[in-house]
Short mmCIF file of C-alpha atoms and ligand atoms in Angstrom, two decimals:
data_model
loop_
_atom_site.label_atom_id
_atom_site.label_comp_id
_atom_site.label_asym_id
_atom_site.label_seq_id
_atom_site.Cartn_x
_atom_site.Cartn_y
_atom_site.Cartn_z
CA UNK A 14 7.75 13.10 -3.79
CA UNK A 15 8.97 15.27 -0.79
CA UNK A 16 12.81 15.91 0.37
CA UNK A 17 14.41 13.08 1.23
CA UNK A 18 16.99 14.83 3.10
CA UNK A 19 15.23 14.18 6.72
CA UNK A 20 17.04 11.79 8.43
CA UNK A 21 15.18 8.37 8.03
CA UNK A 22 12.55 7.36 11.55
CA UNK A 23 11.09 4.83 12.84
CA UNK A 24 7.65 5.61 14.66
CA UNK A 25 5.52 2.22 15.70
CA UNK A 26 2.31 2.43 15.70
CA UNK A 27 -0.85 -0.35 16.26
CA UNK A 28 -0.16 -4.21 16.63
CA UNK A 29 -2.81 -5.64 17.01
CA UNK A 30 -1.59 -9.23 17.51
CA UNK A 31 -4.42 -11.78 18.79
CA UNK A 32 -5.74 -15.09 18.54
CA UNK A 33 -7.16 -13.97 14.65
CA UNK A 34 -4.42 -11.58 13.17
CA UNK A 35 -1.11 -10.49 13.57
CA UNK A 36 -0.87 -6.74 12.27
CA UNK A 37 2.19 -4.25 12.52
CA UNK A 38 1.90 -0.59 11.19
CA UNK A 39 5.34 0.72 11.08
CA UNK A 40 6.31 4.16 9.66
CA UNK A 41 9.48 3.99 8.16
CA UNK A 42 11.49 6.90 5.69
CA UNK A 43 11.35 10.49 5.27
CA UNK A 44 7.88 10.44 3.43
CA UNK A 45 5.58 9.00 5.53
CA UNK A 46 5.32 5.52 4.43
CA UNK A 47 3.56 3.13 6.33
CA UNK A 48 5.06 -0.72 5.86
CA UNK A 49 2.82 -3.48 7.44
CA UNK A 50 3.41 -7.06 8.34
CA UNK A 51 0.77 -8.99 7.79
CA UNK A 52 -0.21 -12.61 9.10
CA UNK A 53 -1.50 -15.67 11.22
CA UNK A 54 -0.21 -15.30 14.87
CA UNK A 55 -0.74 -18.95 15.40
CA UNK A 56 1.04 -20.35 12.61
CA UNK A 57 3.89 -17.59 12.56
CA UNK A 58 3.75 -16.97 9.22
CA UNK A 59 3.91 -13.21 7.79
CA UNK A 60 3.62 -11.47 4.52
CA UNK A 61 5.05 -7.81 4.59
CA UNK A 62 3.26 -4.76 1.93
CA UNK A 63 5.68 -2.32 0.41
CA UNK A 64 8.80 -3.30 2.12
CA UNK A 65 10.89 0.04 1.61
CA UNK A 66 13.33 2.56 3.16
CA UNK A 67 14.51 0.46 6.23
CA UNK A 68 15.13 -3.31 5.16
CA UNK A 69 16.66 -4.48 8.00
CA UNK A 70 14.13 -2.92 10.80
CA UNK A 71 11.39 -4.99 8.49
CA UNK A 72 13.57 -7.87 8.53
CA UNK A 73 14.62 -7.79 12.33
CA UNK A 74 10.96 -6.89 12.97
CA UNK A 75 10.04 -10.20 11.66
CA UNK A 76 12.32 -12.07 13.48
CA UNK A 77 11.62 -10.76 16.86
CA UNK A 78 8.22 -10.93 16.60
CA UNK A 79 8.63 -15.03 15.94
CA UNK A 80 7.43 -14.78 12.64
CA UNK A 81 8.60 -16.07 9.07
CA UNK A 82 7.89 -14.25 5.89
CA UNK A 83 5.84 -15.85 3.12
CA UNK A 84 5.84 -13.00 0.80
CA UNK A 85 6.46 -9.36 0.05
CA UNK A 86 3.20 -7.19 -1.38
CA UNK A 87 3.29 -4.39 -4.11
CA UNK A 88 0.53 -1.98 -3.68
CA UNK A 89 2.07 -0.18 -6.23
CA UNK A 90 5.79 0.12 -8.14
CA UNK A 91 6.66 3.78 -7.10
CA UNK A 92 9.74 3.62 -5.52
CA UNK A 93 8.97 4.86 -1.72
CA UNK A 94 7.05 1.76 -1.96
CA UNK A 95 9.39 -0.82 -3.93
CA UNK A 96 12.81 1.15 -3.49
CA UNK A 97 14.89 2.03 -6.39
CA UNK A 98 16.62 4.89 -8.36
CA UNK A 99 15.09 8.13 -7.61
CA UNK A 100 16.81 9.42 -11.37
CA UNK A 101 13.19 9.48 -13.39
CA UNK A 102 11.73 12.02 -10.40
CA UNK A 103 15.42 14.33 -10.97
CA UNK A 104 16.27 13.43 -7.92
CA UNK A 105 20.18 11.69 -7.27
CA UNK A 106 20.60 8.36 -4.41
CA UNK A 107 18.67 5.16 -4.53
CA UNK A 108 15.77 4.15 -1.95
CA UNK A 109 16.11 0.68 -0.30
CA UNK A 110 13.15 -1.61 -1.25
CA UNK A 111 12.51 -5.24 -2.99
CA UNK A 112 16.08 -5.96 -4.00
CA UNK A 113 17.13 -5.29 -0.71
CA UNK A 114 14.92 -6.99 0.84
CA UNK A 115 15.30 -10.40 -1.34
CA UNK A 116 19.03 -10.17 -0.50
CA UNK A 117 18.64 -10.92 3.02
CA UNK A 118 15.58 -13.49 2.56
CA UNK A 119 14.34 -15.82 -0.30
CA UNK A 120 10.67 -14.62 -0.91
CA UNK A 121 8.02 -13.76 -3.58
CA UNK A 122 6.75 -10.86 -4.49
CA UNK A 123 3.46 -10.42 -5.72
CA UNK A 124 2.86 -7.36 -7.80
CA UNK A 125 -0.34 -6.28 -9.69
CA UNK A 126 0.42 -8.02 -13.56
CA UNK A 127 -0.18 -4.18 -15.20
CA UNK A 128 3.43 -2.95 -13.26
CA UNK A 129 5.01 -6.23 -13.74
CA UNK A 130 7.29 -4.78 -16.07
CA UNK A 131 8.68 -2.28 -13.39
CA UNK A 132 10.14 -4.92 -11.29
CA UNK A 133 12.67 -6.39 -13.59
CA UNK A 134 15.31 -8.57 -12.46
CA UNK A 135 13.68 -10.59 -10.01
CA UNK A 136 13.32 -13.36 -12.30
CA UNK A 137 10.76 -16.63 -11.01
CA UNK A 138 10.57 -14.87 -6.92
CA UNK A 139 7.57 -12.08 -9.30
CA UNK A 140 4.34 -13.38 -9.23
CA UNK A 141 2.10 -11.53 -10.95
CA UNK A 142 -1.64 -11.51 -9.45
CA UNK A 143 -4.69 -9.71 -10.90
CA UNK A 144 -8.21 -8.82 -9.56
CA UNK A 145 -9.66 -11.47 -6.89
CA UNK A 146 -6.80 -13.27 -6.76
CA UNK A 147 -6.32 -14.97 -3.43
CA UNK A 148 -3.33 -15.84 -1.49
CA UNK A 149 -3.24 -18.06 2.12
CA UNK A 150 -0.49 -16.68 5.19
CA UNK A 151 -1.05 -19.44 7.90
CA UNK A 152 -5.09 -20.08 8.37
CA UNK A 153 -5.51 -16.05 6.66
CA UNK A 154 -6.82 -15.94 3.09
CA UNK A 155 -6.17 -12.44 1.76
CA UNK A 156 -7.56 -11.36 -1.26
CA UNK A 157 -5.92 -8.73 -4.09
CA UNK A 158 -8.44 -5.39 -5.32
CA UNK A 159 -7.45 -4.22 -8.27
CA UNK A 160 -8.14 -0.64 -7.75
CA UNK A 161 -6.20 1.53 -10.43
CA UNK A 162 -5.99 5.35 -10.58
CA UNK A 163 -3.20 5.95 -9.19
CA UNK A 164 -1.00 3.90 -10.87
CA UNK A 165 -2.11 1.34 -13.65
CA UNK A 166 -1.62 -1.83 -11.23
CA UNK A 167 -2.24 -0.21 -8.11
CA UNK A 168 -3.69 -2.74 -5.77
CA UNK A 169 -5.45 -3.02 -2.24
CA UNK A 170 -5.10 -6.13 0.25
CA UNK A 171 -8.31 -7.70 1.95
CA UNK A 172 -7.67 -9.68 5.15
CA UNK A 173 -10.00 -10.50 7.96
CA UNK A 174 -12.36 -7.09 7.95
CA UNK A 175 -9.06 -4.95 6.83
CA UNK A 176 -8.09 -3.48 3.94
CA UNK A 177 -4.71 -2.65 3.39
CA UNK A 178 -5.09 0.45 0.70
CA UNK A 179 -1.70 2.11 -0.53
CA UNK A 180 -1.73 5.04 -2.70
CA UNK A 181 -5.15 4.62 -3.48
CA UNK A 182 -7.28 5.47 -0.42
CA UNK A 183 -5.91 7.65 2.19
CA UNK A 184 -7.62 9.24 5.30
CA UNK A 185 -10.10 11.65 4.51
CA UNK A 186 -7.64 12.04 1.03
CA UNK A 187 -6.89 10.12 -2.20
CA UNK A 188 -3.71 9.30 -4.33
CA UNK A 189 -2.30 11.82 -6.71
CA UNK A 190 -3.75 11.58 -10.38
CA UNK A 191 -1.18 13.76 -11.77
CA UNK A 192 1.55 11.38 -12.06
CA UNK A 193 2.82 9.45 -15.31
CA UNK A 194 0.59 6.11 -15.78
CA UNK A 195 -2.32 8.28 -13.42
CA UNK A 196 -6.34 8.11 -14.70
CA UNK A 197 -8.64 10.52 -12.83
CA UNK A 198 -11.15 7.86 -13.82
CA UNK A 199 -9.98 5.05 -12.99
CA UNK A 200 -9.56 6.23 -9.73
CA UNK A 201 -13.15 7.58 -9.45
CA UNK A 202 -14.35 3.82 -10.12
CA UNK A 203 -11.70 2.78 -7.63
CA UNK A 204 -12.97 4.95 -4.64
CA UNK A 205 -16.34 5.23 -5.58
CA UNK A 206 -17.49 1.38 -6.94
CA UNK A 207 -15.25 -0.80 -5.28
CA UNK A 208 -13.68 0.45 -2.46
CA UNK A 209 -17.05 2.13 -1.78
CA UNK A 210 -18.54 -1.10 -2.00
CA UNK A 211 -17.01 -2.48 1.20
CA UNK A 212 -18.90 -3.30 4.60
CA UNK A 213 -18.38 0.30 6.14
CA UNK A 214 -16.93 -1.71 8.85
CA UNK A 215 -13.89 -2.27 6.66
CA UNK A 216 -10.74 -0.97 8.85
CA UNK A 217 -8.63 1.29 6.80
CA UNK A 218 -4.95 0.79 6.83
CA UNK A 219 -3.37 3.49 3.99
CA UNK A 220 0.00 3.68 2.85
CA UNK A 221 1.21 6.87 4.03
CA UNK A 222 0.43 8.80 7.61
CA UNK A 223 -0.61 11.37 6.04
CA UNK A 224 -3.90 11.77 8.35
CA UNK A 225 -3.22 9.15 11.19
CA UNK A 226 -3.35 5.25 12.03
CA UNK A 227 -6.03 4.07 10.43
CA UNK A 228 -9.89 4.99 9.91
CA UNK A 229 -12.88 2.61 8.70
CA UNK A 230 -14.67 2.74 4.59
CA UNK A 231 -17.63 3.91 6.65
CA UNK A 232 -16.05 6.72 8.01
CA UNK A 233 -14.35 7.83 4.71
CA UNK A 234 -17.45 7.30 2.53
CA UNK A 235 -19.31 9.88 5.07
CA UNK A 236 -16.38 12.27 5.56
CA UNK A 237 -14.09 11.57 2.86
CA UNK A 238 -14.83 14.13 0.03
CA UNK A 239 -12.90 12.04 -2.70
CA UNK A 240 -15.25 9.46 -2.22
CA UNK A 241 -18.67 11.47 -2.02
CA UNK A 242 -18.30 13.11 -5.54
CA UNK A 243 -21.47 12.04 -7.36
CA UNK A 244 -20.44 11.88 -11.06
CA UNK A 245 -17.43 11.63 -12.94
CA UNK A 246 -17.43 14.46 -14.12
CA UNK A 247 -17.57 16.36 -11.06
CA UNK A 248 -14.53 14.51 -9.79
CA UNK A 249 -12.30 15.26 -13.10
CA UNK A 250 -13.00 18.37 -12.72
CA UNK A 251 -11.95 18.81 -9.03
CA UNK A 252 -8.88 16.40 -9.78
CA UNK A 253 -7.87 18.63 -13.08
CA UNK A 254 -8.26 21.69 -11.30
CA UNK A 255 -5.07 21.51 -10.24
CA UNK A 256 -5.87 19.82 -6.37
CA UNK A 257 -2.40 18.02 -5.64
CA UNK A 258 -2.98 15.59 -3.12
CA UNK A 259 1.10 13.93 -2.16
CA UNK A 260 1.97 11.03 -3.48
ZN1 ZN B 301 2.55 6.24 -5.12
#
């Protein structure tokens, strides 16, 4: 977690918004976070991934853009992604995030069922969703990754050739290990067996700017150290030697 005393931005970066997919990157907060909308341009129908920091841009975003939302998406419950008291980091104020969000519209929100107990109070709008599960926006079919490491439940989104990767995969970069509920090893199988086992045509969309837009699996399996270690063991070691990649 960084200072969250920069005054919160807004910096838009690709749409890609054709006949197949409608795709909005927006970097929103102090930290870098990178919310996306998600859906079927034809049949205006949207799911947004870690709706945080600045509800109403996401919310006025959608509506602009013609679109209704059909969901909210938990890569992971850490609160730059979900919103939420900042007290258990020793930090005072509150982040915007889920319970904003489901304030201004009725939606679910599908988190990974191994953090489901770190969105309380949200009652019948949680659904929890596990590896492979599958969930339709319009004529899209995405699909849920389980892909832990970083968090127990952290998750990746699969839609139409992109994956949608959180704290998990980052540009040439990987999530912190370090944190409470963190495995080094769970994370190894995460990068290197299934996230490694994507068509290396597989666009990258990560859930912080910490090293630009976007990139491809191909790309970060060639350049990406965190994903070229060849044994476990050589990747806890690099992880526990005190490497601190932010969160
Ligand atoms: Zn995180």
């Amino acid at each position: 977690m960084r200072s969250l005393a920069h005054p919160a931005s807004l910096r838009y970066y690709s749409t890609v918004d054709n006949r197949a997919i409608y795709l909005k990157q927006m970097e929103l907060g102090p930290m870098q976070n990178f919310v996306y909308l998600v859906g079927d341009p034809v049949a205006r129908e949207c799911v947004v991934v870690d709706p945080a920091w600045e509800i109403d841009t996401i919310v006025e975003t959608i509506a602009a853009d013609g679109m209704t939302l059909k969901g909210a998406l938990v890569t992971h419950t850490h609160q730059d992604h979900v919103g939420g008291s900042l007290a258990e980091w020793g930090m005072p104020g509150r982040i915007p995030g889920v319970e904003e969000l489901l304030g201004k519209v009725a939606t679910k929100v599908y988190v990974h069922k191994a953090e489901r107990e770190f969105l309380r109070g949200f009652g019948s709008d949680l659904v929890k969703v596990d590896n492979h599960d599958t969930l339709d926006v319009g004529r899209l079919t995405l699909t849920f990754m389980h892909t832990p490491g970083h968090t127990p439940g952290s998750q990746c989104f699969l839609v139409d050739g992109r994956l949608i990767s959180g704290d998990t995969l980052f540009i040439g970069a990987c999530g912190r290990t370090d944190l409470p509920g963190s495995d080094p090893s769970e994370m190894y199988y995460s990068l290197t067996q299934r996230l490694a086992a994507l068509p290396d045509a597989t666009v990258l969309f990560p859930g912080h700017n910490y090293g630009g837009e976007s990139s491809t699996i191909g790309q970060e399996k060639r350049e990406n150290p965190f994903m070229r270690f060849s044994s476990l063991g050589d990747f806890l070691r690099t992880m526990g030697g005190g490497r601190i990649i932010t969160p």
